[in-house]
């Protein structure tokens, strides 16, 4: 590749910028502790996983064999027999959510999509694109769906086929909707298991819960119909990606024949990224279960540390069980801008992702928040 001198300079500047900000991330869930350099040489190839990896393809440069391994791994972690599952590597959590809602709508054309106020904003786009009726449900204070409100709304709507969009870790507070309570409640309304659908949006926490001692209900064994996870969050990836996994029997109802690639294609996009499949495969294969567990446990410990440090300084910080998201009162704009924090209403959060090997960056942020909030209470006093 030949670039002009000024373009070279521009790229060099961007390189320096990226290096400087490599580990900037404390307000967002993207882990940056990865090293995929062994795979760089594959960027010489136009790999394309167009279509379903389970069908033969005439496009020779695909990484379907690796995608099979990746999906087998997630099926095991999310407790569904591999042969009973169907899924693929997506462009991220949103595509996984979209696929799941599409699947649910095909199964229940008249079904309403129920989701809590704390749900990721992608659900609104998805409901619009798929022209689904939707219904917003209240949350409890910790960000979990208010199951009583959900059941009330299902009943008031005379809903026959509710489609539940459950959060397995909300974006703002890492709250996990109570799948067991939801299922028991729906059964009590006289709606049988084959009349409703539950999707689990596990963008971040889907790769935390398999590694904790007491996970909340979240898997196929707990009764979900589909799940999605982002690859660039807990696992970490230089390119956004994710996985979606559903029940094979449901997916088989929505397949479409596409002649020119000689493949049956149930995926949302056409061409699909074959490189991120290799990244996910390498991430899975390069660490033992114990190493992955230690990494997750480290993040959880750091989150607990942050909560305790805030509280020791009189700041009302908290986190949900098994969550690496620490919620605290929103500081002044200068502080959240300086630390690139995501804020919502009067809340801010920090996320103790795996590239925080020690508490250095976390402490800098906490110091700033303590000073800022102390100033605020003095001003209002
Ligand atoms: C990040 C996130 C998403 C969207 O995932 P992308 O990979 O960014 O598309 C969906 N749901 C939740 C709860 C998230 O935190």
JSON list of C-alpha atoms in Angstrom, two decimals, residues 157-280:
[
{"chain": "A", "resi": 157, "resn": "UNK", "atom": "CA", "xyz": [-53.24, -6.83, 26.85]},
{"chain": "A", "resi": 158, "resn": "UNK", "atom": "CA", "xyz": [-55.04, -10.20, 26.74]},
{"chain": "A", "resi": 159, "resn": "UNK", "atom": "CA", "xyz": [-51.74, -11.39, 25.35]},
{"chain": "A", "resi": 160, "resn": "UNK", "atom": "CA", "xyz": [-51.73, -14.90, 23.92]},
{"chain": "A", "resi": 161, "resn": "UNK", "atom": "CA", "xyz": [-48.09, -15.08, 22.82]},
{"chain": "A", "resi": 162, "resn": "UNK", "atom": "CA", "xyz": [-45.82, -12.81, 24.83]},
{"chain": "A", "resi": 163, "resn": "UNK", "atom": "CA", "xyz": [-42.27, -12.38, 23.54]},
{"chain": "A", "resi": 164, "resn": "UNK", "atom": "CA", "xyz": [-40.05, -11.56, 26.50]},
{"chain": "A", "resi": 165, "resn": "UNK", "atom": "CA", "xyz": [-36.84, -9.68, 25.90]},
{"chain": "A", "resi": 166, "resn": "UNK", "atom": "CA", "xyz": [-34.97, -10.43, 29.14]},
{"chain": "A", "resi": 167, "resn": "UNK", "atom": "CA", "xyz": [-31.83, -8.65, 30.27]},
{"chain": "A", "resi": 168, "resn": "UNK", "atom": "CA", "xyz": [-28.98, -10.80, 31.48]},
{"chain": "A", "resi": 169, "resn": "UNK", "atom": "CA", "xyz": [-26.98, -7.81, 32.63]},
{"chain": "A", "resi": 170, "resn": "UNK", "atom": "CA", "xyz": [-28.47, -4.39, 31.82]},
{"chain": "A", "resi": 171, "resn": "UNK", "atom": "CA", "xyz": [-26.14, -1.84, 30.21]},
{"chain": "A", "resi": 172, "resn": "UNK", "atom": "CA", "xyz": [-26.42, 0.67, 33.03]},
{"chain": "A", "resi": 173, "resn": "UNK", "atom": "CA", "xyz": [-26.38, -1.49, 36.17]},
{"chain": "A", "resi": 174, "resn": "UNK", "atom": "CA", "xyz": [-25.68, -5.09, 35.16]},
{"chain": "A", "resi": 175, "resn": "UNK", "atom": "CA", "xyz": [-29.09, -6.17, 36.45]},
{"chain": "A", "resi": 176, "resn": "UNK", "atom": "CA", "xyz": [-30.33, -9.65, 35.62]},
{"chain": "A", "resi": 177, "resn": "UNK", "atom": "CA", "xyz": [-34.04, -10.20, 35.00]},
{"chain": "A", "resi": 178, "resn": "UNK", "atom": "CA", "xyz": [-35.45, -13.08, 37.02]},
{"chain": "A", "resi": 179, "resn": "UNK", "atom": "CA", "xyz": [-36.12, -15.73, 34.35]},
{"chain": "A", "resi": 180, "resn": "UNK", "atom": "CA", "xyz": [-37.53, -18.20, 36.88]},
{"chain": "A", "resi": 181, "resn": "UNK", "atom": "CA", "xyz": [-40.03, -15.71, 38.31]},
{"chain": "A", "resi": 182, "resn": "UNK", "atom": "CA", "xyz": [-41.05, -14.66, 34.80]},
{"chain": "A", "resi": 183, "resn": "UNK", "atom": "CA", "xyz": [-41.70, -18.25, 33.74]},
{"chain": "A", "resi": 184, "resn": "UNK", "atom": "CA", "xyz": [-43.62, -19.15, 36.90]},
{"chain": "A", "resi": 185, "resn": "UNK", "atom": "CA", "xyz": [-45.74, -16.01, 36.60]},
{"chain": "A", "resi": 186, "resn": "UNK", "atom": "CA", "xyz": [-46.55, -16.58, 32.93]},
{"chain": "A", "resi": 187, "resn": "UNK", "atom": "CA", "xyz": [-47.55, -20.18, 33.67]},
{"chain": "A", "resi": 188, "resn": "UNK", "atom": "CA", "xyz": [-49.90, -18.88, 36.38]},
{"chain": "A", "resi": 189, "resn": "UNK", "atom": "CA", "xyz": [-51.61, -16.74, 33.75]},
{"chain": "A", "resi": 190, "resn": "UNK", "atom": "CA", "xyz": [-52.48, -19.97, 31.93]},
{"chain": "A", "resi": 191, "resn": "UNK", "atom": "CA", "xyz": [-50.02, -19.43, 29.08]},
{"chain": "A", "resi": 192, "resn": "UNK", "atom": "CA", "xyz": [-48.25, -22.71, 28.32]},
{"chain": "A", "resi": 193, "resn": "UNK", "atom": "CA", "xyz": [-44.53, -23.04, 27.54]},
{"chain": "A", "resi": 194, "resn": "UNK", "atom": "CA", "xyz": [-45.10, -23.44, 23.81]},
{"chain": "A", "resi": 195, "resn": "UNK", "atom": "CA", "xyz": [-47.12, -20.21, 23.67]},
{"chain": "A", "resi": 196, "resn": "UNK", "atom": "CA", "xyz": [-44.42, -17.72, 24.61]},
{"chain": "A", "resi": 197, "resn": "UNK", "atom": "CA", "xyz": [-40.80, -16.88, 23.85]},
{"chain": "A", "resi": 198, "resn": "UNK", "atom": "CA", "xyz": [-37.94, -15.70, 26.07]},
{"chain": "A", "resi": 199, "resn": "UNK", "atom": "CA", "xyz": [-34.81, -14.17, 24.62]},
{"chain": "A", "resi": 200, "resn": "UNK", "atom": "CA", "xyz": [-31.82, -13.46, 26.86]},
{"chain": "A", "resi": 201, "resn": "UNK", "atom": "CA", "xyz": [-29.79, -10.35, 26.01]},
{"chain": "A", "resi": 202, "resn": "UNK", "atom": "CA", "xyz": [-26.50, -11.34, 27.65]},
{"chain": "A", "resi": 203, "resn": "UNK", "atom": "CA", "xyz": [-24.21, -8.91, 25.79]},
{"chain": "A", "resi": 204, "resn": "UNK", "atom": "CA", "xyz": [-21.76, -8.54, 28.67]},
{"chain": "A", "resi": 205, "resn": "UNK", "atom": "CA", "xyz": [-22.82, -10.91, 31.46]},
{"chain": "A", "resi": 206, "resn": "UNK", "atom": "CA", "xyz": [-23.21, -13.94, 29.19]},
{"chain": "A", "resi": 207, "resn": "UNK", "atom": "CA", "xyz": [-19.47, -14.42, 29.48]},
{"chain": "A", "resi": 208, "resn": "UNK", "atom": "CA", "xyz": [-19.40, -13.71, 33.24]},
{"chain": "A", "resi": 209, "resn": "UNK", "atom": "CA", "xyz": [-22.09, -16.06, 34.56]},
{"chain": "A", "resi": 210, "resn": "UNK", "atom": "CA", "xyz": [-20.52, -19.33, 33.31]},
{"chain": "A", "resi": 211, "resn": "UNK", "atom": "CA", "xyz": [-17.51, -18.53, 35.52]},
{"chain": "A", "resi": 212, "resn": "UNK", "atom": "CA", "xyz": [-19.15, -17.67, 38.84]},
{"chain": "A", "resi": 213, "resn": "UNK", "atom": "CA", "xyz": [-20.10, -20.06, 41.63]},
{"chain": "A", "resi": 214, "resn": "UNK", "atom": "CA", "xyz": [-23.73, -18.97, 41.95]},
{"chain": "A", "resi": 215, "resn": "UNK", "atom": "CA", "xyz": [-25.02, -17.73, 38.59]},
{"chain": "A", "resi": 216, "resn": "UNK", "atom": "CA", "xyz": [-28.53, -16.37, 38.27]},
{"chain": "A", "resi": 217, "resn": "UNK", "atom": "CA", "xyz": [-30.84, -18.29, 35.90]},
{"chain": "A", "resi": 218, "resn": "UNK", "atom": "CA", "xyz": [-29.80, -17.41, 32.32]},
{"chain": "A", "resi": 219, "resn": "UNK", "atom": "CA", "xyz": [-29.29, -20.54, 30.20]},
{"chain": "A", "resi": 220, "resn": "UNK", "atom": "CA", "xyz": [-31.32, -22.87, 28.00]},
{"chain": "A", "resi": 221, "resn": "UNK", "atom": "CA", "xyz": [-31.46, -25.25, 30.98]},
{"chain": "A", "resi": 222, "resn": "UNK", "atom": "CA", "xyz": [-33.19, -22.42, 32.87]},
{"chain": "A", "resi": 223, "resn": "UNK", "atom": "CA", "xyz": [-35.78, -22.07, 30.10]},
{"chain": "A", "resi": 224, "resn": "UNK", "atom": "CA", "xyz": [-34.60, -19.45, 27.60]},
{"chain": "A", "resi": 225, "resn": "UNK", "atom": "CA", "xyz": [-35.26, -19.82, 23.86]},
{"chain": "A", "resi": 226, "resn": "UNK", "atom": "CA", "xyz": [-32.29, -17.82, 22.60]},
{"chain": "A", "resi": 227, "resn": "UNK", "atom": "CA", "xyz": [-29.31, -15.81, 23.83]},
{"chain": "A", "resi": 228, "resn": "UNK", "atom": "CA", "xyz": [-26.88, -13.31, 22.42]},
{"chain": "A", "resi": 229, "resn": "UNK", "atom": "CA", "xyz": [-23.46, -12.17, 23.62]},
{"chain": "A", "resi": 230, "resn": "UNK", "atom": "CA", "xyz": [-21.08, -9.50, 22.35]},
{"chain": "A", "resi": 231, "resn": "UNK", "atom": "CA", "xyz": [-17.57, -10.70, 21.52]},
{"chain": "A", "resi": 232, "resn": "UNK", "atom": "CA", "xyz": [-15.90, -7.32, 21.99]},
{"chain": "A", "resi": 233, "resn": "UNK", "atom": "CA", "xyz": [-17.16, -6.90, 25.58]},
{"chain": "A", "resi": 234, "resn": "UNK", "atom": "CA", "xyz": [-16.13, -9.52, 28.15]},
{"chain": "A", "resi": 235, "resn": "UNK", "atom": "CA", "xyz": [-14.04, -11.60, 25.75]},
{"chain": "A", "resi": 236, "resn": "UNK", "atom": "CA", "xyz": [-12.43, -8.69, 23.91]},
{"chain": "A", "resi": 237, "resn": "UNK", "atom": "CA", "xyz": [-11.91, -8.18, 20.19]},
{"chain": "A", "resi": 238, "resn": "UNK", "atom": "CA", "xyz": [-10.43, -5.44, 17.95]},
{"chain": "A", "resi": 239, "resn": "UNK", "atom": "CA", "xyz": [-13.47, -5.80, 15.69]},
{"chain": "A", "resi": 240, "resn": "UNK", "atom": "CA", "xyz": [-17.00, -5.74, 17.09]},
{"chain": "A", "resi": 241, "resn": "UNK", "atom": "CA", "xyz": [-18.64, -9.15, 16.95]},
{"chain": "A", "resi": 242, "resn": "UNK", "atom": "CA", "xyz": [-20.88, -11.49, 18.91]},
{"chain": "A", "resi": 243, "resn": "UNK", "atom": "CA", "xyz": [-22.77, -14.73, 18.86]},
{"chain": "A", "resi": 244, "resn": "UNK", "atom": "CA", "xyz": [-26.42, -15.67, 18.84]},
{"chain": "A", "resi": 245, "resn": "UNK", "atom": "CA", "xyz": [-27.67, -19.09, 19.80]},
{"chain": "A", "resi": 246, "resn": "UNK", "atom": "CA", "xyz": [-31.24, -20.39, 19.47]},
{"chain": "A", "resi": 247, "resn": "UNK", "atom": "CA", "xyz": [-33.16, -23.63, 19.39]},
{"chain": "A", "resi": 248, "resn": "UNK", "atom": "CA", "xyz": [-32.68, -25.48, 16.11]},
{"chain": "A", "resi": 249, "resn": "UNK", "atom": "CA", "xyz": [-36.32, -26.53, 15.81]},
{"chain": "A", "resi": 250, "resn": "UNK", "atom": "CA", "xyz": [-37.40, -22.87, 15.89]},
{"chain": "A", "resi": 251, "resn": "UNK", "atom": "CA", "xyz": [-34.78, -21.73, 13.39]},
{"chain": "A", "resi": 252, "resn": "UNK", "atom": "CA", "xyz": [-35.67, -24.41, 10.89]},
{"chain": "A", "resi": 253, "resn": "UNK", "atom": "CA", "xyz": [-39.06, -22.80, 10.43]},
{"chain": "A", "resi": 254, "resn": "UNK", "atom": "CA", "xyz": [-37.63, -19.57, 9.03]},
{"chain": "A", "resi": 255, "resn": "UNK", "atom": "CA", "xyz": [-35.03, -20.76, 6.52]},
{"chain": "A", "resi": 256, "resn": "UNK", "atom": "CA", "xyz": [-34.89, -19.35, 3.02]},
{"chain": "A", "resi": 257, "resn": "UNK", "atom": "CA", "xyz": [-33.29, -20.85, -0.07]},
{"chain": "A", "resi": 258, "resn": "UNK", "atom": "CA", "xyz": [-30.71, -18.73, -1.87]},
{"chain": "A", "resi": 259, "resn": "UNK", "atom": "CA", "xyz": [-29.54, -20.30, -5.11]},
{"chain": "A", "resi": 260, "resn": "UNK", "atom": "CA", "xyz": [-26.46, -18.44, -6.11]},
{"chain": "A", "resi": 261, "resn": "UNK", "atom": "CA", "xyz": [-24.33, -19.33, -3.13]},
{"chain": "A", "resi": 262, "resn": "UNK", "atom": "CA", "xyz": [-25.98, -22.76, -3.03]},
{"chain": "A", "resi": 263, "resn": "UNK", "atom": "CA", "xyz": [-26.76, -22.34, 0.62]},
{"chain": "A", "resi": 264, "resn": "UNK", "atom": "CA", "xyz": [-29.71, -22.07, 2.89]},
{"chain": "A", "resi": 265, "resn": "UNK", "atom": "CA", "xyz": [-29.33, -18.76, 4.63]},
{"chain": "A", "resi": 266, "resn": "UNK", "atom": "CA", "xyz": [-31.02, -17.94, 7.92]},
{"chain": "A", "resi": 267, "resn": "UNK", "atom": "CA", "xyz": [-28.54, -15.28, 9.00]},
{"chain": "A", "resi": 268, "resn": "UNK", "atom": "CA", "xyz": [-29.43, -11.57, 9.01]},
{"chain": "A", "resi": 269, "resn": "UNK", "atom": "CA", "xyz": [-26.62, -10.12, 6.89]},
{"chain": "A", "resi": 270, "resn": "UNK", "atom": "CA", "xyz": [-25.33, -11.41, 3.59]},
{"chain": "A", "resi": 271, "resn": "UNK", "atom": "CA", "xyz": [-21.55, -11.46, 3.70]},
{"chain": "A", "resi": 272, "resn": "UNK", "atom": "CA", "xyz": [-20.34, -12.25, 7.19]},
{"chain": "A", "resi": 273, "resn": "UNK", "atom": "CA", "xyz": [-17.05, -11.60, 8.90]},
{"chain": "A", "resi": 274, "resn": "UNK", "atom": "CA", "xyz": [-14.82, -14.66, 8.78]},
{"chain": "A", "resi": 275, "resn": "UNK", "atom": "CA", "xyz": [-11.97, -12.99, 10.66]},
{"chain": "A", "resi": 276, "resn": "UNK", "atom": "CA", "xyz": [-13.93, -12.36, 13.86]},
{"chain": "A", "resi": 277, "resn": "UNK", "atom": "CA", "xyz": [-14.76, -16.07, 13.84]},
{"chain": "A", "resi": 278, "resn": "UNK", "atom": "CA", "xyz": [-11.02, -16.76, 14.02]},
{"chain": "A", "resi": 279, "resn": "UNK", "atom": "CA", "xyz": [-10.64, -14.18, 16.81]},
{"chain": "A", "resi": 280, "resn": "UNK", "atom": "CA", "xyz": [-13.40, -15.77, 18.88]}
]
